[in-house]
């Protein structure tokens, strides 16, 4: 699908903040207009130090908006109407200061107010000195924004206006245009809501110890990202891992199996797809000690109770989503996985051989995908690529099932 088709008549609010890269926002505005989009530029006061309003006005055919309470504009399209008008808010370039203010939820100028007041997707393209980008404060702000579902596009690496080398360059306008096109392109799962679980769970024994497993979250996070790329709205319920959530995915961090169950049951309301990739602990300690357990005894007995099976529970919901499970097996892969698929009453299972450097923690994986009457072997490859292939099979099977249910 060409960008012209995707962007035709799309209403894009282009925020411009103060930075040397602001001049590139003018080129982006030109590309967006050429692709058929309606572009309304909103500049911060600092942006005015780098580029003039008239440049944007000439390109977009619309007066630039800057003041929060401008009597002329409030009478025509007030700031709340502008927030409602936007189908996408895209901030190019996004300065370190703007990212910090966005994170803090400040609304002391028009652009930050619009970001708070609008329900439209929000994308930011950071550009700043490489030390500012690497600063822990900026990192924390960006991570928090990503976790909130803000799409962070870039920055690129390379030579900077200040002479430094490193990350902090604005992505090129053509690349940003492509990302906008992708966002509006529906993808195979466009308009669908997906919930993914990933990572391990931790089952506490006492305030400092837990029972856990080796899941790194790599497989589940790759699935979440692949679903997002196919246009799905993705909620990722994740146990403790050291990965950043893919920008645009809504992250719900949890620790225990019980917390994961609660988060999943809330998230799956209205979902079309549930992919259970988490390595959920099957059992948890019957009792959690209030204080650190002392090593006074030679042996220690820990009583365990069974955790609820989250996947089975979701599959039994009256209006359930298409359910995909994973099976981690050390032997008899196909037989065990098919038995699990049937026992849990799910639509599809992706089985992987685990143990001795396989499945858990590593970057590569191989999957045997099984569904009613079908199977597909996906050979060993990076988890990111594997996830794309799995999502492609999922999309196919969901379409096939929808056709069976509604043959018109
Ligand atoms: O995270 P990585 O390091 O990348 O490793 C990836 C992985 C090996 C963890 C992943 O590919 C995988 O196999 N995940 C499922 C692991 C697992 O717990 O499998 P299982 O066979 O025990 O469980 C079967 C299915 O039921 C899984 O979809 C699981 O999420 C789900 N389940 C299990 C128990 C439970 N109480 N609730 C569940 O929902």
Short mmCIF file of C-alpha atoms and ligand atoms in Angstrom, two decimals:
data_model
loop_
_atom_site.label_atom_id
_atom_site.label_comp_id
_atom_site.label_asym_id
_atom_site.label_seq_id
_atom_site.Cartn_x
_atom_site.Cartn_y
_atom_site.Cartn_z
CA UNK A 1 0.00 0.00 0.00
CA UNK A 2 1.55 3.36 -0.95
CA UNK A 3 1.91 6.16 1.57
CA UNK A 4 -0.39 8.28 -0.56
CA UNK A 5 -3.22 5.82 0.03
CA UNK A 6 -2.41 5.41 3.71
CA UNK A 7 -2.05 9.08 4.52
CA UNK A 8 -4.67 10.64 2.29
CA UNK A 9 -6.80 13.03 4.42
CA UNK A 10 -5.17 11.78 7.64
CA UNK A 11 -5.12 14.54 10.27
CA UNK A 12 -1.62 14.85 11.68
CA UNK A 13 -0.66 17.26 14.41
CA UNK A 14 3.05 17.93 13.97
CA UNK A 15 4.64 19.23 17.18
CA UNK A 16 7.98 21.01 16.80
CA UNK A 17 10.17 21.60 19.85
CA UNK A 18 13.40 23.58 20.21
CA UNK A 19 16.45 21.98 18.62
CA UNK A 20 18.81 22.41 15.71
CA UNK A 21 16.99 19.56 13.91
CA UNK A 22 13.77 21.63 13.78
CA UNK A 23 14.52 22.53 10.17
CA UNK A 24 14.04 18.85 9.24
CA UNK A 25 10.46 19.05 10.56
CA UNK A 26 9.75 21.40 7.65
CA UNK A 27 10.88 18.74 5.19
CA UNK A 28 8.75 16.15 6.98
CA UNK A 29 5.73 18.49 6.83
CA UNK A 30 6.30 18.81 3.08
CA UNK A 31 6.45 15.02 2.62
CA UNK A 32 3.31 14.50 4.70
CA UNK A 33 1.37 17.13 2.75
CA UNK A 34 2.59 15.63 -0.52
CA UNK A 35 1.34 12.23 0.69
CA UNK A 36 -2.14 13.72 1.11
CA UNK A 37 -2.19 14.33 4.88
CA UNK A 38 -3.67 17.39 6.59
CA UNK A 39 -0.88 18.78 8.76
CA UNK A 40 -1.34 21.19 11.64
CA UNK A 41 1.94 22.43 13.11
CA UNK A 42 2.18 23.32 16.79
CA UNK A 43 5.48 24.91 17.82
CA UNK A 44 6.87 25.39 21.30
CA UNK A 45 8.35 28.76 22.15
CA UNK A 46 11.88 27.28 21.95
CA UNK A 47 11.21 25.95 18.43
CA UNK A 48 10.72 29.55 17.32
CA UNK A 49 14.42 30.17 18.00
CA UNK A 50 15.33 27.65 15.28
CA UNK A 51 12.68 27.98 12.57
CA UNK A 52 10.04 30.49 11.56
CA UNK A 53 6.28 29.98 11.64
CA UNK A 54 5.94 31.25 8.06
CA UNK A 55 7.96 28.31 6.71
CA UNK A 56 5.44 25.82 8.13
CA UNK A 57 2.46 27.97 7.20
CA UNK A 58 3.63 28.08 3.58
CA UNK A 59 4.14 24.30 3.47
CA UNK A 60 0.96 23.20 5.26
CA UNK A 61 -1.39 26.01 4.24
CA UNK A 62 -2.42 26.40 7.88
CA UNK A 63 -1.35 29.01 10.45
CA UNK A 64 1.01 27.57 13.04
CA UNK A 65 -0.41 27.26 16.57
CA UNK A 66 1.75 28.18 19.52
CA UNK A 67 -0.11 29.94 22.33
CA UNK A 68 -2.21 27.92 24.76
CA UNK A 69 -4.81 30.63 25.18
CA UNK A 70 -4.94 32.47 21.86
CA UNK A 71 -8.29 34.33 21.61
CA UNK A 72 -8.30 34.15 17.79
CA UNK A 73 -7.88 30.40 17.65
CA UNK A 74 -9.85 29.54 20.79
CA UNK A 75 -12.86 31.12 19.06
CA UNK A 76 -12.35 28.96 15.93
CA UNK A 77 -10.71 25.64 16.83
CA UNK A 78 -9.92 25.68 20.57
CA UNK A 79 -7.15 23.54 21.99
CA UNK A 80 -9.51 20.75 23.09
CA UNK A 81 -11.04 20.61 19.60
CA UNK A 82 -7.54 20.48 18.17
CA UNK A 83 -6.74 17.57 20.50
CA UNK A 84 -9.86 15.79 19.20
CA UNK A 85 -9.07 16.67 15.57
CA UNK A 86 -5.71 14.89 15.55
CA UNK A 87 -5.50 11.28 14.39
CA UNK A 88 -1.82 11.26 15.24
CA UNK A 89 0.40 13.57 17.28
CA UNK A 90 3.96 13.45 16.03
CA UNK A 91 6.63 15.49 17.81
CA UNK A 92 9.67 16.20 15.59
CA UNK A 93 12.21 16.91 16.93
CA UNK A 94 11.46 15.98 20.55
CA UNK A 95 14.01 17.67 22.82
CA UNK A 96 15.20 16.18 26.13
CA UNK A 97 13.26 18.91 27.92
CA UNK A 98 10.06 18.07 26.06
CA UNK A 99 10.40 14.33 26.82
CA UNK A 100 10.87 15.14 30.51
CA UNK A 101 7.81 17.40 30.54
CA UNK A 102 5.77 14.79 28.68
CA UNK A 103 6.81 12.17 31.22
CA UNK A 104 5.87 14.45 34.09
CA UNK A 105 2.47 15.19 32.53
CA UNK A 106 3.01 18.95 32.46
CA UNK A 107 0.54 21.04 30.52
CA UNK A 108 2.06 24.50 30.59
CA UNK A 109 2.11 25.13 26.85
CA UNK A 110 -0.08 24.23 23.90
CA UNK A 111 1.87 21.19 22.67
CA UNK A 112 2.18 19.47 26.06
CA UNK A 113 -1.49 20.22 26.77
CA UNK A 114 -2.53 18.64 23.47
CA UNK A 115 -0.46 15.55 24.24
CA UNK A 116 -2.39 15.14 27.51
CA UNK A 117 -5.80 16.03 26.12
CA UNK A 118 -5.73 13.90 22.97
CA UNK A 119 -6.61 10.22 22.65
CA UNK A 120 -4.70 9.98 19.37
CA UNK A 121 -1.55 7.84 19.19
CA UNK A 122 1.53 9.83 20.15
CA UNK A 123 4.90 9.42 18.45
CA UNK A 124 8.06 11.31 19.30
CA UNK A 125 11.29 11.53 17.31
CA UNK A 126 14.02 12.54 19.77
CA UNK A 127 17.01 14.64 18.71
CA UNK A 128 19.64 15.92 21.09
CA UNK A 129 23.31 15.82 22.01
CA UNK A 130 24.49 12.23 22.56
CA UNK A 131 25.35 12.85 26.25
CA UNK A 132 21.87 14.21 26.85
CA UNK A 133 20.34 11.15 25.13
CA UNK A 134 22.49 8.76 27.21
CA UNK A 135 21.81 10.59 30.50
CA UNK A 136 19.97 8.33 32.98
CA UNK A 137 17.26 10.98 33.39
CA UNK A 138 16.47 10.90 29.65
CA UNK A 139 16.69 7.09 29.59
CA UNK A 140 14.20 6.85 32.47
CA UNK A 141 11.85 9.33 30.79
CA UNK A 142 11.96 7.45 27.48
CA UNK A 143 11.40 4.08 29.14
CA UNK A 144 8.42 5.40 31.06
CA UNK A 145 6.93 6.95 27.90
CA UNK A 146 7.39 3.68 25.98
CA UNK A 147 5.67 1.78 28.79
CA UNK A 148 2.75 4.20 28.43
CA UNK A 149 2.44 3.33 24.76
CA UNK A 150 4.20 6.38 23.30
CA UNK A 151 6.03 5.44 20.11
CA UNK A 152 9.65 6.56 20.23
CA UNK A 153 11.14 6.73 16.74
CA UNK A 154 14.93 6.93 16.76
CA UNK A 155 17.24 8.61 17.40
CA UNK A 156 19.82 7.61 14.80
CA UNK A 157 23.56 7.45 15.44
CA UNK A 158 26.18 9.52 13.71
CA UNK A 159 27.81 12.91 13.54
CA UNK A 160 25.96 15.61 15.46
CA UNK A 161 25.57 19.32 14.80
CA UNK A 162 27.73 20.01 17.87
CA UNK A 163 30.56 17.88 16.44
CA UNK A 164 29.99 14.85 18.75
CA UNK A 165 29.53 11.32 17.40
CA UNK A 166 26.85 9.03 18.83
CA UNK A 167 23.11 8.48 19.27
CA UNK A 168 20.92 11.57 19.17
CA UNK A 169 20.45 12.45 15.51
CA UNK A 170 16.89 12.92 14.30
CA UNK A 171 15.72 10.14 11.97
CA UNK A 172 15.62 11.35 8.38
CA UNK A 173 12.26 12.82 7.26
CA UNK A 174 11.78 10.00 4.69
CA UNK A 175 12.21 7.39 7.44
CA UNK A 176 9.73 9.25 9.65
CA UNK A 177 7.26 9.40 6.75
CA UNK A 178 7.61 5.62 6.33
CA UNK A 179 6.88 5.10 10.05
CA UNK A 180 3.77 7.27 9.83
CA UNK A 181 2.68 5.22 6.81
CA UNK A 182 3.22 1.99 8.75
CA UNK A 183 1.22 3.33 11.67
CA UNK A 184 -1.76 4.16 9.50
CA UNK A 185 -1.37 1.03 7.38
CA UNK A 186 -3.63 -1.52 8.99
CA UNK A 187 -1.39 -4.58 8.72
CA UNK A 188 -2.85 -8.09 8.88
CA UNK A 189 -4.02 -7.59 12.45
CA UNK A 190 -5.06 -3.96 12.14
CA UNK A 191 -7.93 -3.09 14.48
CA UNK A 192 -7.36 -6.25 16.54
CA UNK A 193 -6.47 -6.28 20.23
CA UNK A 194 -3.87 -8.78 21.43
CA UNK A 195 -2.70 -9.73 24.91
CA UNK A 196 0.68 -11.43 25.32
CA UNK A 197 2.30 -12.87 28.44
CA UNK A 198 6.09 -13.09 28.66
CA UNK A 199 8.94 -13.80 31.01
CA UNK A 200 9.02 -15.80 34.22
CA UNK A 201 6.96 -15.46 37.37
CA UNK A 202 8.53 -15.17 40.81
CA UNK A 203 6.86 -17.00 43.67
CA UNK A 204 8.04 -15.58 47.00
CA UNK A 205 9.33 -17.80 49.81
CA UNK A 206 10.18 -14.97 52.18
CA UNK A 207 10.82 -11.21 51.77
CA UNK A 208 14.10 -11.81 49.88
CA UNK A 209 13.77 -15.22 48.16
CA UNK A 210 11.58 -16.62 45.43
CA UNK A 211 11.05 -19.68 43.22
CA UNK A 212 11.58 -18.72 39.59
CA UNK A 213 12.80 -19.96 36.22
CA UNK A 214 15.19 -19.01 33.43
CA UNK A 215 12.78 -17.27 31.06
CA UNK A 216 14.36 -14.05 29.76
CA UNK A 217 11.22 -12.73 28.07
CA UNK A 218 12.97 -12.61 24.67
CA UNK A 219 10.46 -14.87 22.91
CA UNK A 220 7.37 -13.16 24.33
CA UNK A 221 8.69 -9.65 23.71
CA UNK A 222 9.51 -10.60 20.12
CA UNK A 223 5.93 -11.88 19.68
CA UNK A 224 4.54 -8.63 21.11
CA UNK A 225 6.66 -6.59 18.68
CA UNK A 226 5.69 -8.74 15.70
CA UNK A 227 1.99 -8.34 16.57
CA UNK A 228 2.43 -4.58 16.81
CA UNK A 229 4.10 -4.49 13.40
CA UNK A 230 1.05 -6.29 11.98
CA UNK A 231 -1.11 -3.46 13.27
CA UNK A 232 -2.50 -5.01 16.48
CA UNK A 233 -3.01 -3.06 19.67
CA UNK A 234 -0.80 -5.01 22.09
CA UNK A 235 -0.89 -5.38 25.86
CA UNK A 236 2.15 -7.18 27.22
CA UNK A 237 1.76 -8.71 30.67
CA UNK A 238 5.30 -9.45 31.70
CA UNK A 239 7.09 -11.07 34.58
CA UNK A 240 10.38 -9.52 35.74
CA UNK A 241 12.86 -9.33 32.84
CA UNK A 242 15.63 -6.95 31.86
CA UNK A 243 14.16 -6.05 28.45
CA UNK A 244 12.55 -2.76 27.44
CA UNK A 245 9.02 -3.12 26.09
CA UNK A 246 8.81 -2.50 22.33
CA UNK A 247 7.73 1.13 21.80
CA UNK A 248 3.99 1.26 21.25
CA UNK A 249 3.22 -1.84 23.31
CA UNK A 250 1.34 -1.29 26.59
CA UNK A 251 3.37 -2.98 29.32
CA UNK A 252 1.77 -4.39 32.46
CA UNK A 253 4.57 -5.56 34.75
CA UNK A 254 3.75 -8.30 37.26
CA UNK A 255 5.70 -10.58 39.52
CA UNK A 256 3.71 -13.63 40.64
CA UNK A 257 1.47 -16.07 38.77
CA UNK A 258 -1.52 -14.78 40.74
CA UNK A 259 -0.73 -11.18 39.73
CA UNK A 260 -0.26 -12.27 36.12
CA UNK A 261 -3.64 -14.03 36.17
CA UNK A 262 -5.37 -10.92 37.51
CA UNK A 263 -3.70 -8.65 34.94
CA UNK A 264 -4.48 -11.03 32.06
CA UNK A 265 -8.13 -11.47 33.01
CA UNK A 266 -8.52 -7.69 33.04
CA UNK A 267 -6.61 -7.19 29.78
CA UNK A 268 -8.40 -9.91 27.73
CA UNK A 269 -11.77 -8.20 27.97
CA UNK A 270 -12.62 -7.42 24.35
CA UNK A 271 -9.36 -8.97 23.07
CA UNK A 272 -9.21 -10.88 19.79
CA UNK A 273 -6.03 -12.79 20.54
CA UNK A 274 -4.22 -14.16 23.59
CA UNK A 275 -0.66 -15.47 23.26
CA UNK A 276 0.67 -17.12 26.43
CA UNK A 277 4.43 -17.17 26.16
CA UNK A 278 5.23 -16.68 29.84
CA UNK A 279 6.86 -19.45 31.81
CA UNK A 280 4.32 -19.34 34.63
CA UNK A 281 5.30 -21.20 37.81
CA UNK A 282 3.02 -24.21 38.13
CA UNK A 283 3.33 -24.09 41.94
CA UNK A 284 3.91 -21.43 44.60
CA UNK A 285 4.99 -21.80 48.24
CA UNK A 286 1.97 -22.54 50.42
CA UNK A 287 3.21 -19.99 52.96
CA UNK A 288 5.34 -16.90 52.53
CA UNK A 289 7.48 -16.26 55.62
CA UNK A 290 7.13 -12.76 57.08
CA UNK A 291 10.86 -12.63 57.79
CA UNK A 292 13.94 -14.02 56.09
CA UNK A 293 14.09 -17.80 56.67
CA UNK A 294 17.05 -18.66 58.94
CA UNK A 295 19.43 -21.53 58.11
CA UNK A 296 19.12 -23.15 61.53
CA UNK A 297 17.87 -26.56 60.26
CA UNK A 298 19.83 -29.07 58.14
CA UNK A 299 16.89 -29.57 55.80
CA UNK A 300 13.97 -27.36 54.90
CA UNK A 301 10.59 -28.54 53.68
CA UNK A 302 8.66 -26.14 51.48
CA UNK A 303 5.00 -26.95 50.89
CA UNK A 304 3.75 -25.94 47.42
CA UNK A 305 0.27 -25.29 46.13
CA UNK A 306 -0.80 -25.30 42.49
CA UNK A 307 -1.13 -21.99 40.67
CA UNK A 308 -4.18 -21.36 38.49
CA UNK A 309 -3.66 -22.19 34.79
CA UNK A 310 -4.08 -18.74 33.20
CA UNK A 311 -4.24 -19.98 29.61
CA UNK A 312 -6.83 -22.65 30.39
CA UNK A 313 -8.91 -20.07 32.23
CA UNK A 314 -8.84 -17.59 29.31
CA UNK A 315 -9.70 -20.40 26.86
CA UNK A 316 -12.77 -21.23 28.97
CA UNK A 317 -14.14 -17.66 28.94
CA UNK A 318 -17.54 -17.37 27.22
CA UNK A 319 -16.44 -14.78 24.64
CA UNK A 320 -12.86 -15.92 24.41
CA UNK A 321 -10.11 -14.62 22.14
CA UNK A 322 -8.16 -16.84 19.73
CA UNK A 323 -5.83 -18.61 22.17
CA UNK A 324 -2.22 -19.53 21.45
CA UNK A 325 -0.10 -21.35 24.03
CA UNK A 326 3.55 -22.28 24.15
CA UNK A 327 4.75 -25.70 25.25
CA UNK A 328 8.22 -26.01 26.77
CA UNK A 329 9.21 -29.67 26.54
CA UNK A 330 12.37 -31.65 27.18
CA UNK A 331 11.10 -34.81 25.42
CA UNK A 332 8.38 -36.09 23.05
CA UNK A 333 7.77 -32.55 21.77
CA UNK A 334 4.88 -33.11 19.35
CA UNK A 335 2.91 -35.57 21.49
CA UNK A 336 3.22 -33.58 24.72
CA UNK A 337 2.37 -30.30 22.98
CA UNK A 338 -0.73 -31.69 21.24
CA UNK A 339 -1.90 -33.20 24.54
CA UNK A 340 -1.46 -29.74 26.15
CA UNK A 341 -3.32 -28.04 23.29
CA UNK A 342 -6.30 -30.32 23.77
CA UNK A 343 -6.23 -30.32 27.59
CA UNK A 344 -6.20 -26.52 27.69
CA UNK A 345 -8.84 -26.20 24.95
CA UNK A 346 -6.78 -23.74 22.90
CA UNK A 347 -6.64 -22.99 19.16
CA UNK A 348 -2.90 -23.29 18.60
CA UNK A 349 0.26 -24.32 20.41
CA UNK A 350 3.87 -23.42 19.64
CA UNK A 351 6.13 -26.13 21.01
CA UNK A 352 9.79 -25.63 21.75
CA UNK A 353 12.48 -28.00 22.94
CA UNK A 354 13.98 -26.60 26.14
CA UNK A 355 16.98 -27.34 28.35
CA UNK A 356 20.75 -27.45 27.70
CA UNK A 357 21.03 -24.12 25.91
CA UNK A 358 17.70 -24.43 24.10
CA UNK A 359 14.53 -22.36 24.39
CA UNK A 360 15.13 -20.39 27.58
CA UNK A 361 17.46 -17.34 27.64
CA UNK A 362 19.11 -17.87 24.24
CA UNK A 363 18.55 -15.60 21.20
CA UNK A 364 17.54 -18.36 18.74
CA UNK A 365 14.70 -20.82 18.89
CA UNK A 366 12.79 -23.35 16.77
CA UNK A 367 9.05 -24.00 16.99
CA UNK A 368 6.64 -26.74 16.05
CA UNK A 369 3.27 -25.05 15.61
CA UNK A 370 0.17 -27.24 15.96
CA UNK A 371 -3.52 -26.49 15.43
CA UNK A 372 -6.62 -28.57 14.73
CA UNK A 373 -5.77 -30.49 11.57
CA UNK A 374 -2.51 -28.68 10.84
CA UNK A 375 1.15 -28.33 11.73
CA UNK A 376 4.14 -26.23 10.70
CA UNK A 377 7.80 -26.56 11.59
CA UNK A 378 9.64 -23.26 11.95
CA UNK A 379 13.40 -23.98 11.91
CA UNK A 380 15.95 -22.48 14.31
CA UNK A 381 16.38 -18.74 13.76
CA UNK A 382 16.54 -15.53 15.81
CA UNK A 383 13.51 -15.19 18.09
CA UNK A 384 12.61 -11.87 16.43
CA UNK A 385 12.32 -13.49 12.98
CA UNK A 386 10.64 -16.58 14.41
CA UNK A 387 8.04 -14.40 16.11
CA UNK A 388 7.23 -12.71 12.78
CA UNK A 389 6.64 -16.11 11.17
CA UNK A 390 4.54 -17.29 14.10
CA UNK A 391 2.41 -14.13 13.97
CA UNK A 392 1.92 -14.68 10.26
CA UNK A 393 0.57 -18.22 10.93
CA UNK A 394 -1.62 -16.88 13.74
CA UNK A 395 -3.09 -14.21 11.42
CA UNK A 396 -3.80 -16.88 8.78
CA UNK A 397 -5.53 -19.21 11.26
CA UNK A 398 -7.56 -16.37 12.78
CA UNK A 399 -8.77 -15.42 9.29
CA UNK A 400 -9.54 -19.06 8.48
CA UNK A 401 -11.52 -19.45 11.72
CA UNK A 402 -13.46 -16.23 11.06
CA UNK A 403 -14.38 -17.53 7.59
CA UNK A 404 -15.65 -20.81 9.06
CA UNK A 405 -17.71 -18.93 11.68
CA UNK A 406 -19.11 -16.45 9.14
CA UNK A 407 -18.94 -18.06 5.68
CA UNK A 408 -20.63 -15.12 3.86
O1 LIG B 1 11.67 -16.12 27.70
P1 LIG B 1 12.73 -16.80 26.85
O2 LIG B 1 14.05 -16.90 27.57
O3 LIG B 1 12.85 -16.21 25.48
O4 LIG B 1 12.26 -18.32 26.66
C1 LIG B 1 11.14 -18.61 25.92
C2 LIG B 1 10.29 -19.76 26.52
C3 LIG B 1 11.09 -21.05 26.44
C4 LIG B 1 9.96 -19.46 27.98
C5 LIG B 1 8.99 -19.82 25.66
O5 LIG B 1 9.31 -20.10 24.33
C6 LIG B 1 8.04 -20.87 26.21
O6 LIG B 1 8.11 -22.05 25.89
N1 LIG B 1 7.07 -20.43 27.05
C7 LIG B 1 6.12 -21.30 27.75
C8 LIG B 1 6.82 -21.93 28.91
C9 LIG B 1 5.87 -22.80 29.74
O7 LIG B 1 5.60 -22.46 30.85
O8 LIG B 1 5.40 -23.80 29.11
P2 LIG B 1 4.40 -24.92 29.79
O9 LIG B 1 4.47 -26.04 28.86
O10 LIG B 1 4.75 -25.14 31.22
O11 LIG B 1 2.98 -24.20 29.76
C10 LIG B 1 2.08 -24.35 28.67
C11 LIG B 1 1.33 -23.07 28.42
O12 LIG B 1 0.45 -22.76 29.52
C12 LIG B 1 2.19 -21.86 28.22
O13 LIG B 1 1.58 -21.10 27.20
C13 LIG B 1 2.11 -21.12 29.54
O14 LIG B 1 2.27 -19.71 29.39
C14 LIG B 1 0.71 -21.46 30.01
N2 LIG B 1 0.54 -21.53 31.47
C15 LIG B 1 1.23 -22.44 32.21
C16 LIG B 1 1.03 -22.52 33.56
C17 LIG B 1 0.11 -21.63 34.19
N3 LIG B 1 -0.10 -21.68 35.48
N4 LIG B 1 -0.55 -20.75 33.44
C18 LIG B 1 -0.35 -20.67 32.10
O15 LIG B 1 -0.96 -19.83 31.43
#
